[in-house]
Amino acid sequence: MKVLLFGATGMVGQGVLLECLRDERVEQVLAVGRASVGRQHAKLREVVRPDLFDLSPVRDELAGYDACFFCLGVSSAGMKEADYRRITYDLTLAVARMLAETTPDMTFVYVSGQGTDSSEHGRLMWARVKGATENALRALPLRTYLFRPGIIQPVLGVRSKTRLYAAIYRVVGPLFPLLRRMFPRAMTTTEVLGRAMIEVAAHGAPNQVMETPDINDIGAKRQ
């Protein structure tokens, strides 16, 4: 399959890209982002755009792919709702609507988050915005899957670009094996998450919304 990948420089995107490059079912990856992923591979091509809200110059280049893995996002910490919504909702829907027009049979996998509020009326700002994004994506003519991972352990050399998160992972890293045994339904890894996305793109899944246990179950099918 041919895969579009948004957000390949972030922690989740790094893990998904690594799995796409390792999986023989993925023949080509086109990484789309504001900056280069900084690596070369026979499967990998890149489109670097300083303004991802305007993809019209590369619209045709992004058409015809089998799947889009949308891993682009920001932390809501310290952000006003309007600013967070612009990145989380507006940008995601701008990309998804364009793809729905050019390749309506595409599988679109969106990385949301555990605790997302589908009612859009809850107390947590990030959860409301993520819920609104999920709901809008469901209305598009795409084969949409909504991944809601909880705690994600970076593995296989993947690193968070956010300094605070990177520092936390360095401290907590040695405890991850214990935490996974204690809270198996709340934790996954970048490797398993990437494998689950590819598996869903290749074979579909019974549920449109994938919580952490679903992600782990599907990701385990491809060892």
Coordinates of N, CA and C in Angstrom, one line a residue:
M1 N 0.8 -1.2 0.0 CA 0.0 0.0 0.0 C 0.9 1.2 0.0
K2 N 0.3 2.4 -0.4 CA 1.0 3.6 -0.4 C 0.3 4.5 0.7
V3 N 1.2 5.1 1.5 CA 0.7 5.8 2.7 C 1.2 7.3 2.7
L4 N 0.2 8.1 3.1 CA 0.5 9.5 3.4 C 0.7 9.6 4.9
L5 N 1.7 10.3 5.4 CA 2.0 10.5 6.8 C 2.1 11.9 7.1
F6 N 1.2 12.4 8.0 CA 1.4 13.8 8.5 C 1.9 13.8 9.9
G7 N 2.9 14.6 10.2 CA 3.4 14.7 11.6 C 4.5 13.7 11.8
A8 N 5.3 13.4 10.8 CA 6.3 12.4 10.9 C 7.5 12.8 11.8
T9 N 7.6 14.1 12.2 CA 8.7 14.5 13.0 C 8.4 14.4 14.5
G10 N 7.1 14.3 14.8 CA 6.7 14.2 16.2 C 6.9 12.8 16.7
M11 N 6.7 12.6 18.1 CA 7.0 11.3 18.7 C 6.2 10.2 18.1
V12 N 4.9 10.4 18.0 CA 4.0 9.3 17.4 C 4.3 9.1 15.9
G13 N 4.5 10.2 15.2 CA 4.8 10.1 13.8 C 6.1 9.4 13.5
Q14 N 7.1 9.7 14.3 CA 8.4 9.0 14.2 C 8.2 7.5 14.3
G15 N 7.4 7.0 15.3 CA 7.2 5.6 15.4 C 6.4 5.0 14.3
V16 N 5.4 5.7 13.8 CA 4.6 5.2 12.7 C 5.5 5.2 11.4
L17 N 6.3 6.2 11.2 CA 7.2 6.1 10.0 C 8.1 5.0 10.1
L18 N 8.7 4.7 11.2 CA 9.6 3.6 11.4 C 8.9 2.3 11.0
E19 N 7.7 2.1 11.5 CA 7.0 0.8 11.2 C 6.6 0.7 9.7
C20 N 6.3 1.9 9.1 CA 5.9 1.8 7.7 C 7.2 1.4 6.9
L21 N 8.3 1.9 7.3 CA 9.6 1.6 6.5 C 9.9 0.1 6.8
R22 N 9.6 -0.4 7.9 CA 9.9 -1.8 8.2 C 8.9 -2.8 7.6
D23 N 7.7 -2.4 7.4 CA 6.6 -3.3 7.0 C 6.6 -3.5 5.5
E24 N 6.7 -4.8 5.0 CA 6.8 -5.1 3.6 C 5.5 -4.7 2.9
R25 N 4.4 -4.6 3.6 CA 3.1 -4.2 3.0 C 3.0 -2.8 2.5
V26 N 3.9 -2.0 3.1 CA 3.9 -0.5 2.7 C 5.0 -0.4 1.7
E27 N 4.6 0.0 0.5 CA 5.6 0.1 -0.6 C 6.1 1.5 -0.8
Q28 N 5.3 2.5 -0.3 CA 5.8 3.9 -0.4 C 5.2 4.8 0.7
V29 N 6.0 5.7 1.3 CA 5.5 6.6 2.3 C 5.8 8.0 1.8
L30 N 4.8 8.9 1.8 CA 5.0 10.3 1.5 C 4.8 11.1 2.8
A31 N 5.8 11.6 3.4 CA 5.7 12.3 4.7 C 5.5 13.8 4.3
V32 N 4.5 14.4 4.9 CA 4.1 15.8 4.7 C 4.2 16.5 6.0
G33 N 5.0 17.6 5.9 CA 5.2 18.4 7.2 C 5.8 19.7 6.9
R34 N 6.0 20.4 8.0 CA 6.7 21.7 7.9 C 8.2 21.6 7.9
A35 N 8.7 20.5 8.3 CA 10.2 20.3 8.3 C 10.5 18.9 7.8
S36 N 11.7 18.6 7.3 CA 12.1 17.3 6.9 C 12.2 16.4 8.0
V37 N 12.0 15.1 7.8 CA 12.2 14.1 8.8 C 13.6 13.8 9.0
G38 N 14.5 14.2 8.1 CA 15.9 14.0 8.4 C 16.5 12.7 8.2
R39 N 15.8 11.9 7.3 CA 16.4 10.5 7.0 C 16.1 10.2 5.6
Q40 N 16.8 9.2 5.1 CA 16.6 8.8 3.7 C 16.3 7.3 3.7
H41 N 15.4 6.9 2.8 CA 15.0 5.5 2.7 C 14.4 5.3 1.3
A42 N 14.6 4.1 0.7 CA 14.1 3.9 -0.7 C 12.6 4.1 -0.7
K43 N 11.9 3.8 0.3 CA 10.4 3.9 0.3 C 9.9 5.4 0.6
L44 N 10.8 6.2 1.1 CA 10.4 7.5 1.6 C 10.5 8.6 0.7
R45 N 9.5 9.4 0.5 CA 9.5 10.7 -0.1 C 8.9 11.8 0.8
E46 N 9.3 13.0 0.5 CA 8.8 14.1 1.4 C 8.2 15.3 0.7
V47 N 7.2 15.9 1.3 CA 6.7 17.2 0.9 C 6.8 18.1 2.1
V48 N 7.7 19.1 2.0 CA 7.9 20.1 3.0 C 7.2 21.4 2.7
R49 N 6.2 21.7 3.5 CA 5.4 22.9 3.2 C 5.4 23.8 4.5
P50 N 5.9 25.0 4.4 CA 5.8 25.9 5.6 C 4.4 26.2 6.1
D51 N 3.4 26.2 5.2 CA 2.0 26.4 5.6 C 1.2 25.2 5.2
L52 N 0.9 24.4 6.1 CA 0.1 23.2 5.8 C -1.4 23.5 5.6
F53 N -1.8 24.7 5.9 CA -3.2 25.1 5.6 C -3.4 25.3 4.1
D54 N -2.3 25.5 3.4 CA -2.4 25.7 1.9 C -1.6 24.6 1.2
L55 N -2.3 23.5 0.9 CA -1.7 22.4 0.2 C -2.1 22.3 -1.3
S56 N -2.8 23.4 -1.7 CA -3.3 23.4 -3.1 C -2.1 23.2 -4.1
P57 N -0.9 23.7 -3.9 CA 0.1 23.5 -4.9 C 0.5 22.0 -5.1
V58 N 0.3 21.2 -4.0 CA 0.7 19.8 -4.0 C -0.6 18.9 -4.0
R59 N -1.7 19.4 -4.2 CA -3.0 18.7 -4.1 C -2.9 17.4 -5.0
D60 N -2.5 17.5 -6.2 CA -2.5 16.3 -7.1 C -1.5 15.3 -6.6
E61 N -0.4 15.8 -6.0 CA 0.7 14.9 -5.6 C 0.2 14.1 -4.4
L62 N -0.8 14.6 -3.6 CA -1.2 13.8 -2.4 C -2.4 12.9 -2.7
A63 N -2.9 12.9 -4.0 CA -4.0 12.1 -4.4 C -3.6 10.7 -4.7
G64 N -4.5 9.7 -4.6 CA -4.3 8.4 -5.0 C -3.6 7.4 -4.0
Y65 N -3.5 7.9 -2.8 CA -2.8 7.0 -1.8 C -3.9 6.1 -1.1
D66 N -3.4 5.0 -0.6 CA -4.4 4.0 0.0 C -4.8 4.4 1.4
A67 N -3.9 5.1 2.1 CA -4.1 5.5 3.5 C -3.4 6.7 3.9
C68 N -4.0 7.4 4.9 CA -3.4 8.6 5.5 C -3.3 8.4 7.0
F69 N -2.1 8.5 7.5 CA -2.0 8.4 9.0 C -1.7 9.8 9.5
F70 N -2.7 10.4 10.2 CA -2.6 11.8 10.6 C -2.1 11.8 12.1
C71 N -0.9 12.1 12.2 CA -0.2 12.1 13.6 C 0.1 13.4 14.0
L72 N -0.3 14.5 13.3 CA 0.1 15.8 13.6 C -0.7 16.4 14.7
G73 N -0.1 17.0 15.7 CA -0.8 17.6 16.8 C 0.1 18.4 17.7
V74 N -0.5 19.1 18.7 CA 0.3 19.8 19.7 C -0.3 19.5 21.0
S75 N 0.5 19.8 22.1 CA 0.0 19.7 23.4 C -0.9 20.9 23.7
S76 N -2.0 20.7 24.5 CA -2.9 21.8 24.8 C -2.3 22.7 26.0
A77 N -1.3 22.2 26.6 CA -0.8 22.9 27.8 C -0.4 24.4 27.5
G78 N -1.0 25.3 28.2 CA -0.8 26.7 28.1 C -1.4 27.3 26.9
M79 N -2.2 26.6 26.1 CA -2.8 27.2 24.9 C -4.2 27.6 25.1
K80 N -4.6 28.7 24.5 CA -6.0 29.1 24.5 C -6.8 28.2 23.5
E81 N -8.0 28.1 23.8 CA -8.9 27.2 23.0 C -8.9 27.5 21.6
A82 N -8.9 28.8 21.2 CA -9.0 29.1 19.8 C -7.7 28.7 19.1
D83 N -6.5 28.9 19.7 CA -5.3 28.5 19.1 C -5.1 27.0 19.0
Y84 N -5.6 26.3 20.1 CA -5.5 24.8 20.0 C -6.5 24.3 19.0
R85 N -7.6 24.9 18.9 CA -8.6 24.4 17.9 C -8.1 24.6 16.5
R86 N -7.4 25.7 16.2 CA -6.9 26.0 14.9 C -6.0 24.9 14.4
I87 N -5.1 24.4 15.3 CA -4.2 23.3 14.9 C -4.9 21.9 14.9
T88 N -5.7 21.7 16.0 CA -6.3 20.4 16.2 C -7.5 20.1 15.2
Y89 N -8.4 21.1 15.1 CA -9.6 20.9 14.3 C -9.4 21.5 12.9
D90 N -9.1 22.7 12.8 CA -9.1 23.4 11.5 C -8.1 22.8 10.6
L91 N -6.9 22.5 11.0 CA -5.9 21.9 10.1 C -6.2 20.5 9.7
T92 N -6.6 19.7 10.7 CA -7.0 18.3 10.4 C -8.1 18.2 9.4
L93 N -9.1 19.1 9.6 CA -10.2 19.0 8.7 C -9.9 19.6 7.3
A94 N -9.0 20.6 7.3 CA -8.6 21.1 6.0 C -7.9 20.0 5.1
V95 N -7.1 19.2 5.8 CA -6.4 18.1 5.1 C -7.4 17.0 4.7
A96 N -8.2 16.6 5.7 CA -9.1 15.5 5.5 C -10.2 15.8 4.4
R97 N -10.7 17.1 4.4 CA -11.6 17.4 3.3 C -11.0 17.4 1.9
M98 N -9.8 17.9 1.8 CA -9.1 17.8 0.5 C -8.9 16.4 0.1
L99 N -8.5 15.5 1.0 CA -8.4 14.1 0.6 C -9.7 13.4 0.3
A100 N -10.7 13.8 1.0 CA -12.1 13.3 0.7 C -12.5 13.6 -0.7
E101 N -12.1 14.7 -1.2 CA -12.4 15.1 -2.6 C -11.5 14.4 -3.6
T102 N -10.2 14.2 -3.3 CA -9.3 13.6 -4.3 C -9.3 12.1 -4.3
T103 N -9.5 11.5 -3.1 CA -9.4 10.1 -2.9 C -10.4 9.6 -1.9
P104 N -11.7 9.6 -2.2 CA -12.7 9.3 -1.2 C -12.7 7.9 -0.7
D105 N -12.0 7.0 -1.3 CA -12.0 5.6 -0.7 C -10.8 5.4 0.1
M106 N -10.1 6.4 0.5 CA -8.9 6.3 1.3 C -9.2 6.0 2.8
T107 N -8.3 5.2 3.4 CA -8.4 5.0 4.8 C -7.7 6.1 5.6
F108 N -8.4 6.8 6.5 CA -7.9 7.9 7.2 C -7.8 7.6 8.7
V109 N -6.6 7.5 9.2 CA -6.4 7.1 10.6 C -6.0 8.4 11.4
Y110 N -6.8 8.8 12.3 CA -6.5 10.0 13.1 C -6.1 9.7 14.5
V111 N -5.0 10.2 15.0 CA -4.5 10.0 16.4 C -5.2 11.0 17.2
S112 N -6.1 10.6 18.0 CA -6.8 11.4 19.0 C -6.2 11.3 20.4
G113 N -7.0 10.9 21.3 CA -6.4 10.7 22.7 C -7.4 10.0 23.6
Q114 N -6.9 9.3 24.6 CA -7.8 8.7 25.6 C -8.5 9.8 26.4
G115 N -9.8 9.7 26.5 CA -10.6 10.7 27.2 C -11.2 11.7 26.3
T116 N -11.1 11.5 25.0 CA -11.7 12.4 24.1 C -13.2 12.5 24.3
D117 N -13.8 13.7 24.3 CA -15.2 14.0 24.6 C -16.0 14.1 23.4
S118 N -16.7 13.1 23.0 CA -17.5 13.1 21.8 C -18.7 14.0 21.9
S119 N -19.2 14.3 23.1 CA -20.3 15.2 23.3 C -19.9 16.6 23.0
E120 N -18.7 17.0 23.0 CA -18.1 18.3 22.8 C -18.5 19.3 23.8
H121 N -19.1 18.9 25.0 CA -19.5 19.8 26.0 C -18.9 19.6 27.4
G122 N -17.9 18.8 27.4 CA -17.2 18.4 28.7 C -16.4 19.6 29.3
R123 N -15.8 19.3 30.4 CA -15.0 20.4 31.1 C -13.7 20.6 30.5
L124 N -13.0 19.5 30.0 CA -11.7 19.6 29.5 C -11.6 20.2 28.1
M125 N -10.9 21.3 27.9 CA -10.9 21.9 26.6 C -10.3 21.0 25.5
W126 N -9.2 20.4 25.8 CA -8.6 19.5 24.7 C -9.5 18.4 24.3
A127 N -10.2 17.8 25.3 CA -11.1 16.7 25.0 C -12.3 17.1 24.2
R128 N -12.8 18.4 24.4 CA -13.9 18.9 23.6 C -13.5 19.1 22.2
V129 N -12.3 19.7 22.0 CA -11.8 20.0 20.6 C -11.5 18.7 19.9
K130 N -10.9 17.7 20.6 CA -10.6 16.4 19.9 C -12.0 15.8 19.6
G131 N -13.0 15.9 20.4 CA -14.3 15.3 20.1 C -14.9 15.9 18.9
A132 N -14.8 17.2 18.8 CA -15.4 17.9 17.7 C -14.6 17.5 16.4
T133 N -13.3 17.3 16.5 CA -12.5 16.9 15.3 C -13.0 15.5 14.9
E134 N -13.1 14.6 15.9 CA -13.5 13.2 15.5 C -14.9 13.2 14.9
N135 N -15.8 14.0 15.4 CA -17.2 14.0 14.9 C -17.2 14.5 13.5
A136 N -16.4 15.6 13.2 CA -16.4 16.1 11.8 C -15.7 15.1 10.9
L137 N -14.7 14.4 11.3 CA -14.1 13.4 10.4 C -15.1 12.3 10.1
R138 N -15.9 11.9 11.1 CA -16.8 10.8 10.8 C -17.8 11.2 9.7
A139 N -18.1 12.4 9.5 CA -19.0 12.9 8.5 C -18.5 12.9 7.1
L140 N -17.2 12.7 6.9 CA -16.6 12.8 5.6 C -16.6 11.4 4.9
P141 N -16.6 11.4 3.6 CA -16.6 10.1 2.9 C -15.3 9.5 2.8
L142 N -14.7 9.2 4.0 CA -13.5 8.5 4.1 C -13.7 7.3 5.0
R143 N -12.8 6.3 4.9 CA -12.9 5.1 5.8 C -12.0 5.6 7.0
T144 N -12.7 6.2 8.0 CA -12.0 6.8 9.1 C -12.0 5.9 10.3
Y145 N -10.8 5.9 10.9 CA -10.6 5.2 12.2 C -9.9 6.2 13.2
L146 N -10.5 6.2 14.4 CA -10.1 7.2 15.4 C -9.3 6.5 16.5
F147 N -8.0 6.7 16.6 CA -7.1 6.0 17.6 C -7.1 6.9 18.8
R148 N -7.4 6.3 20.0 CA -7.3 7.1 21.2 C -6.3 6.4 22.2
P149 N -5.1 6.6 21.9 CA -4.1 6.0 22.9 C -4.0 6.7 24.2
G150 N -3.6 6.0 25.2 CA -3.4 6.7 26.5 C -1.9 7.1 26.6
I151 N -1.2 6.4 27.5 CA 0.2 6.7 27.7 C 1.0 5.9 26.6
I152 N 1.8 6.6 25.9 CA 2.6 6.0 24.8 C 4.1 6.0 25.2
Q153 N 4.6 4.8 25.2 CA 6.1 4.6 25.4 C 6.9 4.7 24.1
P154 N 7.8 5.7 24.0 CA 8.6 5.7 22.8 C 9.7 4.6 22.8
V155 N 9.8 3.9 21.8 CA 10.8 2.8 21.7 C 11.5 2.8 20.4
L156 N 12.5 2.0 20.3 CA 13.3 1.8 19.0 C 14.0 3.2 18.6
G157 N 14.4 3.9 19.6 CA 15.1 5.2 19.3 C 14.2 6.4 19.0
V158 N 12.9 6.2 19.2 CA 12.0 7.4 19.0 C 12.1 8.3 20.2
R159 N 12.1 9.6 19.9 CA 12.2 10.6 21.0 C 11.1 11.7 20.8
S160 N 10.7 12.2 21.9 CA 9.8 13.4 21.9 C 10.5 14.6 21.6
K161 N 9.9 15.5 20.8 CA 10.6 16.8 20.5 C 10.3 17.8 21.6
T162 N 9.2 17.6 22.4 CA 8.9 18.5 23.5 C 9.8 18.3 24.7
R163 N 10.5 19.3 25.1 CA 11.5 19.2 26.1 C 11.0 18.6 27.4
L164 N 9.8 19.1 27.8 CA 9.2 18.6 29.1 C 8.9 17.1 29.0
Y165 N 8.3 16.7 27.9 CA 8.0 15.3 27.7 C 9.2 14.5 27.6
A166 N 10.2 15.0 26.9 CA 11.5 14.2 26.7 C 12.1 14.0 28.1
A167 N 12.1 15.0 29.0 CA 12.6 14.9 30.3 C 11.9 13.9 31.1
I168 N 10.5 13.9 31.0 CA 9.7 13.0 31.8 C 10.0 11.6 31.3
Y169 N 10.1 11.4 30.0 CA 10.4 10.0 29.5 C 11.7 9.5 30.0
R170 N 12.7 10.4 30.1 CA 14.0 9.9 30.6 C 13.9 9.5 32.0
V171 N 13.1 10.1 32.8 CA 13.0 9.8 34.2 C 12.1 8.5 34.4
V172 N 11.0 8.5 33.7 CA 10.0 7.4 33.8 C 10.4 6.2 33.0
G173 N 11.3 6.3 32.0 CA 11.6 5.2 31.1 C 11.9 3.9 31.8
P174 N 12.7 3.9 32.8 CA 13.0 2.6 33.4 C 11.8 1.9 34.1
L175 N 10.8 2.7 34.4 CA 9.6 2.2 35.0 C 8.5 1.7 34.1
F176 N 8.7 1.9 32.8 CA 7.7 1.5 31.8 C 7.3 0.0 31.9
P177 N 8.3 -0.9 31.9 CA 7.9 -2.3 32.0 C 7.0 -2.6 33.2
L178 N 7.3 -2.0 34.4 CA 6.4 -2.2 35.5 C 5.1 -1.5 35.3
L179 N 5.1 -0.3 34.8 CA 3.8 0.4 34.6 C 2.9 -0.4 33.6
R180 N 3.5 -1.0 32.5 CA 2.7 -1.7 31.6 C 2.1 -3.0 32.2
R181 N 2.8 -3.6 33.2 CA 2.2 -4.7 33.8 C 1.1 -4.3 34.8
M182 N 1.2 -3.1 35.4 CA 0.2 -2.6 36.3 C -1.0 -2.0 35.6
F183 N -0.8 -1.3 34.5 CA -1.8 -0.6 33.8 C -1.9 -1.0 32.3
P184 N -2.1 -2.3 32.0 CA -2.0 -2.7 30.6 C -3.0 -2.1 29.7
R185 N -4.1 -1.7 30.2 CA -5.2 -1.1 29.4 C -5.0 0.4 29.1
A186 N -4.0 1.0 29.7 CA -3.7 2.4 29.6 C -2.5 2.7 28.8
M187 N -1.7 1.7 28.5 CA -0.4 2.0 27.9 C -0.2 1.2 26.6
T188 N 0.5 1.9 25.7 CA 1.0 1.2 24.4 C 2.4 1.8 24.1
T189 N 2.9 1.4 23.0 CA 4.2 1.9 22.5 C 4.1 2.5 21.1
T190 N 5.1 3.2 20.7 CA 5.1 3.8 19.4 C 5.1 2.7 18.3
E191 N 5.8 1.6 18.7 CA 5.9 0.5 17.7 C 4.6 -0.2 17.5
V192 N 3.9 -0.5 18.6 CA 2.6 -1.2 18.5 C 1.6 -0.2 17.9
L193 N 1.6 1.0 18.2 CA 0.7 2.0 17.6 C 0.9 2.0 16.0
G194 N 2.1 2.1 15.6 CA 2.4 2.1 14.2 C 1.9 0.8 13.5
R195 N 2.2 -0.4 14.1 CA 1.8 -1.6 13.6 C 0.2 -1.7 13.5
A196 N -0.4 -1.2 14.5 CA -1.9 -1.2 14.5 C -2.5 -0.3 13.3
M197 N -1.9 0.8 13.1 CA -2.3 1.7 12.0 C -2.2 0.9 10.7
I198 N -1.1 0.3 10.4 CA -0.9 -0.4 9.2 C -1.9 -1.6 9.0
E199 N -2.1 -2.3 10.1 CA -3.0 -3.4 10.1 C -4.4 -3.0 9.8
V200 N -4.8 -1.8 10.4 CA -6.2 -1.3 10.1 C -6.3 -0.8 8.7
A201 N -5.2 -0.2 8.1 CA -5.3 0.2 6.7 C -5.3 -0.9 5.8
A202 N -4.7 -2.0 6.2 CA -4.6 -3.2 5.3 C -5.9 -4.1 5.4
H203 N -6.5 -4.2 6.6 CA -7.6 -5.1 6.7 C -8.8 -4.5 7.4
G204 N -8.8 -3.3 7.8 CA -10.0 -2.7 8.5 C -10.0 -3.2 9.9
A205 N -11.1 -2.8 10.6 CA -11.3 -3.1 12.0 C -12.8 -3.1 12.3
P206 N -13.2 -3.9 13.3 CA -14.6 -3.9 13.6 C -15.2 -2.6 14.2
N207 N -14.3 -1.9 14.9 CA -14.7 -0.6 15.5 C -14.0 0.6 14.9
Q208 N -14.8 1.7 14.8 CA -14.2 2.9 14.2 C -13.3 3.6 15.3
V209 N -13.7 3.5 16.5 CA -13.0 4.1 17.6 C -12.1 3.1 18.3
M210 N -10.8 3.3 18.3 CA -9.9 2.4 18.9 C -9.2 2.9 20.1
E211 N -9.6 2.3 21.3 CA -9.0 2.7 22.5 C -7.7 1.9 22.7
T212 N -7.0 2.1 23.8 CA -5.7 1.5 24.0 C -5.7 0.0 23.9
P213 N -6.6 -0.7 24.6 CA -6.7 -2.2 24.4 C -6.9 -2.6 23.0
D214 N -7.7 -1.9 22.3 CA -7.9 -2.3 20.8 C -6.7 -2.1 20.0
I215 N -6.0 -1.0 20.3 CA -4.7 -0.7 19.6 C -3.7 -1.8 19.9
N216 N -3.6 -2.2 21.1 CA -2.6 -3.2 21.5 C -3.0 -4.6 20.9
D217 N -4.3 -4.9 20.9 CA -4.7 -6.2 20.3 C -4.4 -6.2 18.8
I218 N -4.7 -5.2 18.1 CA -4.5 -5.2 16.7 C -3.0 -5.1 16.3
G219 N -2.3 -4.3 17.1 CA -0.9 -4.2 16.9 C -0.1 -5.4 17.1
A220 N -0.6 -6.3 18.0 CA 0.0 -7.6 18.3 C -0.2 -8.6 17.2
K221 N -1.1 -8.3 16.3 CA -1.2 -9.3 15.2 C -0.1 -9.3 14.2
R222 N 0.7 -8.2 14.3 CA 1.8 -8.0 13.4 C 3.1 -7.9 14.1
Q223 N 3.7 -9.1 14.5 CA 5.0 -9.1 15.3 C 6.2 -9.1 14.3

